[in-house]
Amino acid sequence: MLEDVVIERATLAHLDAIVELERECFPTPWTRNAFARELARRDDVAVYVTASAGGETVGYAGMWVTPGEAHLCTIAVASPDRRRGIGERILVHMIDEAVRRGAERFVLEYRASNVAAQQLYAKYGFRRLGIRQNYYRDGPATEDAIVVSLDDIQEPEFAARLYQWKEAVGEPL
């Protein structure tokens, strides 16, 4: 059940599980060293979380929060655990964290062919900003990235929406 999913700040202790999921989920995975550098950062810019169920890591996400903007760099859920709402819960958690850290806007990009991502982000009201052509490079193949954002996330109207989202996905209020 989704209630059994625990989202917590990722540490170097989660590195092996994150790297394993990264390799499972993406055709051109980030390197172990890239994740190790991100998890070892001592600033408040990089924010990484894991989602676990039954003591097993089933998802993760990472974002950078800079003045005014949060950029979701990566989000993934293990294949057997997809379509259970885990990715949605991680997304809502990260949006909430961006709001708490003072970001005015939440930005991300996804593969143009990723219909599930398109549907998820549309459900949460992300608006399309543009296209990064040939952004994803998988050997000789390339694919465009669709760039989307949630704007004005510090506004009172947004706070009400976020509260409803957190309640719907079982995120602590």
PDB file of C-alpha atoms in Angstrom:
ATOM      1  CA  MET A   1       0.000   0.000   0.000  1.00  0.00           C
ATOM      2  CA  LEU A   2       1.070   3.589  -0.602  1.00  0.00           C
ATOM      3  CA  GLU A   3       0.765   4.296   3.138  1.00  0.00           C
ATOM      4  CA  ASP A   4       3.711   1.949   3.653  1.00  0.00           C
ATOM      5  CA  VAL A   5       5.970   4.039   1.426  1.00  0.00           C
ATOM      6  CA  VAL A   6       8.497   6.126   3.346  1.00  0.00           C
ATOM      7  CA  ILE A   7      10.135   9.123   1.702  1.00  0.00           C
ATOM      8  CA  GLU A   8      13.355  10.314   3.303  1.00  0.00           C
ATOM      9  CA  ARG A   9      16.403  12.391   2.495  1.00  0.00           C
ATOM     10  CA  ALA A  10      18.893  10.299   0.507  1.00  0.00           C
ATOM     11  CA  THR A  11      22.389   9.792   1.899  1.00  0.00           C
ATOM     12  CA  LEU A  12      25.482   7.978   0.709  1.00  0.00           C
ATOM     13  CA  ALA A  13      24.018   4.882   2.393  1.00  0.00           C
ATOM     14  CA  HIS A  14      21.368   4.879  -0.383  1.00  0.00           C
ATOM     15  CA  LEU A  15      23.922   5.156  -3.197  1.00  0.00           C
ATOM     16  CA  ASP A  16      23.911   1.490  -4.287  1.00  0.00           C
ATOM     17  CA  ALA A  17      20.112   1.341  -4.461  1.00  0.00           C
ATOM     18  CA  ILE A  18      19.876   4.621  -6.376  1.00  0.00           C
ATOM     19  CA  VAL A  19      22.520   3.553  -8.898  1.00  0.00           C
ATOM     20  CA  GLU A  20      20.768   0.212  -9.385  1.00  0.00           C
ATOM     21  CA  LEU A  21      17.415   1.925 -10.027  1.00  0.00           C
ATOM     22  CA  GLU A  22      19.055   4.480 -12.312  1.00  0.00           C
ATOM     23  CA  ARG A  23      20.483   1.682 -14.467  1.00  0.00           C
ATOM     24  CA  GLU A  24      17.122  -0.077 -14.564  1.00  0.00           C
ATOM     25  CA  CYS A  25      15.124   3.018 -15.471  1.00  0.00           C
ATOM     26  CA  PHE A  26      17.235   5.000 -17.934  1.00  0.00           C
ATOM     27  CA  PRO A  27      19.004   4.117 -21.201  1.00  0.00           C
ATOM     28  CA  THR A  28      21.875   6.514 -20.404  1.00  0.00           C
ATOM     29  CA  PRO A  29      22.170   6.391 -16.617  1.00  0.00           C
ATOM     30  CA  TRP A  30      24.050   8.846 -14.478  1.00  0.00           C
ATOM     31  CA  THR A  31      27.310   7.447 -13.163  1.00  0.00           C
ATOM     32  CA  ARG A  32      27.862   6.237  -9.630  1.00  0.00           C
ATOM     33  CA  ASN A  33      30.360   9.081  -9.170  1.00  0.00           C
ATOM     34  CA  ALA A  34      27.807  11.672 -10.268  1.00  0.00           C
ATOM     35  CA  PHE A  35      25.325  10.464  -7.661  1.00  0.00           C
ATOM     36  CA  ALA A  36      28.039  10.197  -5.011  1.00  0.00           C
ATOM     37  CA  ARG A  37      29.009  13.841  -5.623  1.00  0.00           C
ATOM     38  CA  GLU A  38      25.371  14.947  -5.404  1.00  0.00           C
ATOM     39  CA  LEU A  39      24.693  13.023  -2.197  1.00  0.00           C
ATOM     40  CA  ALA A  40      27.912  14.238  -0.559  1.00  0.00           C
ATOM     41  CA  ARG A  41      27.206  17.931  -1.171  1.00  0.00           C
ATOM     42  CA  ARG A  42      27.161  20.032   1.969  1.00  0.00           C
ATOM     43  CA  ASP A  43      25.037  22.888   0.619  1.00  0.00           C
ATOM     44  CA  ASP A  44      21.271  23.234   0.432  1.00  0.00           C
ATOM     45  CA  VAL A  45      21.166  23.335  -3.363  1.00  0.00           C
ATOM     46  CA  ALA A  46      20.946  19.599  -4.075  1.00  0.00           C
ATOM     47  CA  VAL A  47      17.996  17.753  -2.545  1.00  0.00           C
ATOM     48  CA  TYR A  48      17.730  13.985  -3.048  1.00  0.00           C
ATOM     49  CA  VAL A  49      15.140  11.643  -1.572  1.00  0.00           C
ATOM     50  CA  THR A  50      14.411   7.954  -1.682  1.00  0.00           C
ATOM     51  CA  ALA A  51      11.092   6.157  -1.427  1.00  0.00           C
ATOM     52  CA  SER A  52      11.146   2.804   0.292  1.00  0.00           C
ATOM     53  CA  ALA A  53       8.592   0.101   0.940  1.00  0.00           C
ATOM     54  CA  GLY A  54       9.256  -2.839   3.191  1.00  0.00           C
ATOM     55  CA  GLY A  55      12.817  -1.666   3.686  1.00  0.00           C
ATOM     56  CA  GLU A  56      13.559  -1.735  -0.054  1.00  0.00           C
ATOM     57  CA  THR A  57      14.271   1.374  -2.123  1.00  0.00           C
ATOM     58  CA  VAL A  58      11.587   1.581  -4.811  1.00  0.00           C
ATOM     59  CA  GLY A  59      12.145   5.125  -6.070  1.00  0.00           C
ATOM     60  CA  TYR A  60      14.171   8.287  -5.800  1.00  0.00           C
ATOM     61  CA  ALA A  61      14.296  11.855  -7.003  1.00  0.00           C
ATOM     62  CA  GLY A  62      16.734  14.719  -7.035  1.00  0.00           C
ATOM     63  CA  MET A  63      16.399  18.440  -7.545  1.00  0.00           C
ATOM     64  CA  TRP A  64      18.430  21.592  -7.320  1.00  0.00           C
ATOM     65  CA  VAL A  65      16.952  24.592  -5.554  1.00  0.00           C
ATOM     66  CA  THR A  66      18.488  27.946  -6.432  1.00  0.00           C
ATOM     67  CA  PRO A  67      17.121  31.403  -5.693  1.00  0.00           C
ATOM     68  CA  GLY A  68      13.653  31.530  -7.215  1.00  0.00           C
ATOM     69  CA  GLU A  69      13.638  28.130  -8.904  1.00  0.00           C
ATOM     70  CA  ALA A  70      13.624  24.418  -8.188  1.00  0.00           C
ATOM     71  CA  HIS A  71      14.711  22.109 -11.000  1.00  0.00           C
ATOM     72  CA  LEU A  72      13.743  18.451 -10.733  1.00  0.00           C
ATOM     73  CA  CYS A  73      16.818  16.741 -12.185  1.00  0.00           C
ATOM     74  CA  THR A  74      15.695  13.135 -11.923  1.00  0.00           C
ATOM     75  CA  ILE A  75      12.850  10.969 -10.699  1.00  0.00           C
ATOM     76  CA  ALA A  76      12.463   7.206 -11.020  1.00  0.00           C
ATOM     77  CA  VAL A  77      10.425   4.303  -9.705  1.00  0.00           C
ATOM     78  CA  ALA A  78      11.339   0.616  -9.981  1.00  0.00           C
ATOM     79  CA  SER A  79       9.468  -1.174 -12.775  1.00  0.00           C
ATOM     80  CA  PRO A  80       7.437  -3.527 -10.537  1.00  0.00           C
ATOM     81  CA  ASP A  81       6.337  -0.594  -8.371  1.00  0.00           C
ATOM     82  CA  ARG A  82       5.106   1.691 -11.147  1.00  0.00           C
ATOM     83  CA  ARG A  83       1.435   2.628 -11.503  1.00  0.00           C
ATOM     84  CA  ARG A  84       0.981   2.487  -7.711  1.00  0.00           C
ATOM     85  CA  GLY A  85       1.224   6.234  -7.110  1.00  0.00           C
ATOM     86  CA  ILE A  86       4.795   6.186  -5.799  1.00  0.00           C
ATOM     87  CA  GLY A  87       6.150   8.511  -8.482  1.00  0.00           C
ATOM     88  CA  GLU A  88       3.241  10.853  -7.911  1.00  0.00           C
ATOM     89  CA  ARG A  89       3.901  10.891  -4.178  1.00  0.00           C
ATOM     90  CA  ILE A  90       7.605  11.582  -4.738  1.00  0.00           C
ATOM     91  CA  LEU A  91       6.701  14.424  -7.105  1.00  0.00           C
ATOM     92  CA  VAL A  92       4.331  16.018  -4.583  1.00  0.00           C
ATOM     93  CA  HIS A  93       6.981  15.633  -1.872  1.00  0.00           C
ATOM     94  CA  MET A  94       9.557  17.415  -4.044  1.00  0.00           C
ATOM     95  CA  ILE A  95       7.135  20.227  -4.936  1.00  0.00           C
ATOM     96  CA  ASP A  96       6.394  20.691  -1.242  1.00  0.00           C
ATOM     97  CA  GLU A  97      10.127  20.766  -0.461  1.00  0.00           C
ATOM     98  CA  ALA A  98      10.666  23.383  -3.195  1.00  0.00           C
ATOM     99  CA  VAL A  99       7.925  25.545  -1.675  1.00  0.00           C
ATOM    100  CA  ARG A 100       9.468  25.194   1.803  1.00  0.00           C
ATOM    101  CA  ARG A 101      12.825  26.275   0.392  1.00  0.00           C
ATOM    102  CA  GLY A 102      11.339  29.414  -1.138  1.00  0.00           C
ATOM    103  CA  ALA A 103      11.305  28.540  -4.836  1.00  0.00           C
ATOM    104  CA  GLU A 104       8.859  30.545  -6.933  1.00  0.00           C
ATOM    105  CA  ARG A 105       8.860  28.065  -9.803  1.00  0.00           C
ATOM    106  CA  PHE A 106       9.286  24.295 -10.202  1.00  0.00           C
ATOM    107  CA  VAL A 107      10.813  23.201 -13.517  1.00  0.00           C
ATOM    108  CA  LEU A 108      11.627  19.864 -15.106  1.00  0.00           C
ATOM    109  CA  GLU A 109      12.058  18.192 -18.455  1.00  0.00           C
ATOM    110  CA  TYR A 110      11.007  14.785 -19.730  1.00  0.00           C
ATOM    111  CA  ARG A 111      11.474  12.730 -22.877  1.00  0.00           C
ATOM    112  CA  ALA A 112       9.038  13.679 -25.630  1.00  0.00           C
ATOM    113  CA  SER A 113       8.086  10.000 -25.965  1.00  0.00           C
ATOM    114  CA  ASN A 114       7.322   9.538 -22.243  1.00  0.00           C
ATOM    115  CA  VAL A 115       3.520   9.524 -22.289  1.00  0.00           C
ATOM    116  CA  ALA A 116       3.229   8.536 -18.604  1.00  0.00           C
ATOM    117  CA  ALA A 117       5.326  11.562 -17.587  1.00  0.00           C
ATOM    118  CA  GLN A 118       3.302  13.831 -19.863  1.00  0.00           C
ATOM    119  CA  GLN A 119       0.066  12.649 -18.249  1.00  0.00           C
ATOM    120  CA  LEU A 120       1.398  12.981 -14.708  1.00  0.00           C
ATOM    121  CA  TYR A 121       2.684  16.509 -15.187  1.00  0.00           C
ATOM    122  CA  ALA A 122      -0.500  17.570 -16.985  1.00  0.00           C
ATOM    123  CA  LYS A 123      -2.527  16.228 -14.048  1.00  0.00           C
ATOM    124  CA  TYR A 124      -0.644  18.603 -11.745  1.00  0.00           C
ATOM    125  CA  GLY A 125      -1.031  21.620 -13.993  1.00  0.00           C
ATOM    126  CA  PHE A 126       2.496  21.951 -15.348  1.00  0.00           C
ATOM    127  CA  ARG A 127       2.618  24.291 -18.315  1.00  0.00           C
ATOM    128  CA  ARG A 128       4.836  23.734 -21.300  1.00  0.00           C
ATOM    129  CA  LEU A 129       7.758  26.141 -21.610  1.00  0.00           C
ATOM    130  CA  GLY A 130       9.413  24.701 -24.682  1.00  0.00           C
ATOM    131  CA  ILE A 131      11.521  21.974 -26.219  1.00  0.00           C
ATOM    132  CA  ARG A 132      15.210  21.187 -25.808  1.00  0.00           C
ATOM    133  CA  GLN A 133      16.057  19.611 -29.120  1.00  0.00           C
ATOM    134  CA  ASN A 134      18.185  16.466 -29.094  1.00  0.00           C
ATOM    135  CA  TYR A 135      18.557  16.765 -25.322  1.00  0.00           C
ATOM    136  CA  TYR A 136      18.657  13.037 -24.614  1.00  0.00           C
ATOM    137  CA  ARG A 137      21.512  11.250 -26.364  1.00  0.00           C
ATOM    138  CA  ASP A 138      21.435   7.479 -26.358  1.00  0.00           C
ATOM    139  CA  GLY A 139      24.375   6.535 -28.526  1.00  0.00           C
ATOM    140  CA  PRO A 140      23.613   7.690 -32.072  1.00  0.00           C
ATOM    141  CA  ALA A 141      19.930   8.257 -31.239  1.00  0.00           C
ATOM    142  CA  THR A 142      18.652  11.516 -29.793  1.00  0.00           C
ATOM    143  CA  GLU A 143      15.337  12.630 -28.394  1.00  0.00           C
ATOM    144  CA  ASP A 144      13.842  16.000 -27.560  1.00  0.00           C
ATOM    145  CA  ALA A 145      13.026  17.048 -24.013  1.00  0.00           C
ATOM    146  CA  ILE A 146       9.769  18.782 -23.161  1.00  0.00           C
ATOM    147  CA  VAL A 147      10.365  21.519 -20.579  1.00  0.00           C
ATOM    148  CA  VAL A 148       7.473  22.249 -18.204  1.00  0.00           C
ATOM    149  CA  SER A 149       6.926  24.296 -15.068  1.00  0.00           C
ATOM    150  CA  LEU A 150       4.653  25.108 -12.184  1.00  0.00           C
ATOM    151  CA  ASP A 151       4.778  28.845 -11.589  1.00  0.00           C
ATOM    152  CA  ASP A 152       3.908  31.041  -8.619  1.00  0.00           C
ATOM    153  CA  ILE A 153       4.262  28.178  -6.161  1.00  0.00           C
ATOM    154  CA  GLN A 154       4.525  30.598  -3.229  1.00  0.00           C
ATOM    155  CA  GLU A 155       1.065  32.041  -3.862  1.00  0.00           C
ATOM    156  CA  PRO A 156      -1.806  31.268  -1.433  1.00  0.00           C
ATOM    157  CA  GLU A 157      -3.886  29.656  -4.185  1.00  0.00           C
ATOM    158  CA  PHE A 158      -1.064  27.235  -4.859  1.00  0.00           C
ATOM    159  CA  ALA A 159      -0.762  26.381  -1.157  1.00  0.00           C
ATOM    160  CA  ALA A 160      -4.384  25.213  -1.186  1.00  0.00           C
ATOM    161  CA  ARG A 161      -3.756  23.004  -4.245  1.00  0.00           C
ATOM    162  CA  LEU A 162      -0.605  21.570  -2.700  1.00  0.00           C
ATOM    163  CA  TYR A 163      -2.477  20.714   0.490  1.00  0.00           C
ATOM    164  CA  GLN A 164      -5.068  18.794  -1.557  1.00  0.00           C
ATOM    165  CA  TRP A 165      -2.354  16.973  -3.492  1.00  0.00           C
ATOM    166  CA  LYS A 166      -0.534  15.972  -0.305  1.00  0.00           C
ATOM    167  CA  GLU A 167      -3.760  14.693   1.194  1.00  0.00           C
ATOM    168  CA  ALA A 168      -4.594  12.717  -1.970  1.00  0.00           C
ATOM    169  CA  VAL A 169      -1.213  10.937  -2.184  1.00  0.00           C
ATOM    170  CA  GLY A 170      -0.790  10.320   1.547  1.00  0.00           C
ATOM    171  CA  GLU A 171       2.043  12.777   2.026  1.00  0.00           C
ATOM    172  CA  PRO A 172       2.273  14.098   5.603  1.00  0.00           C
ATOM    173  CA  LEU A 173       0.384  17.379   5.983  1.00  0.00           C
TER     174      LEU A 173
END
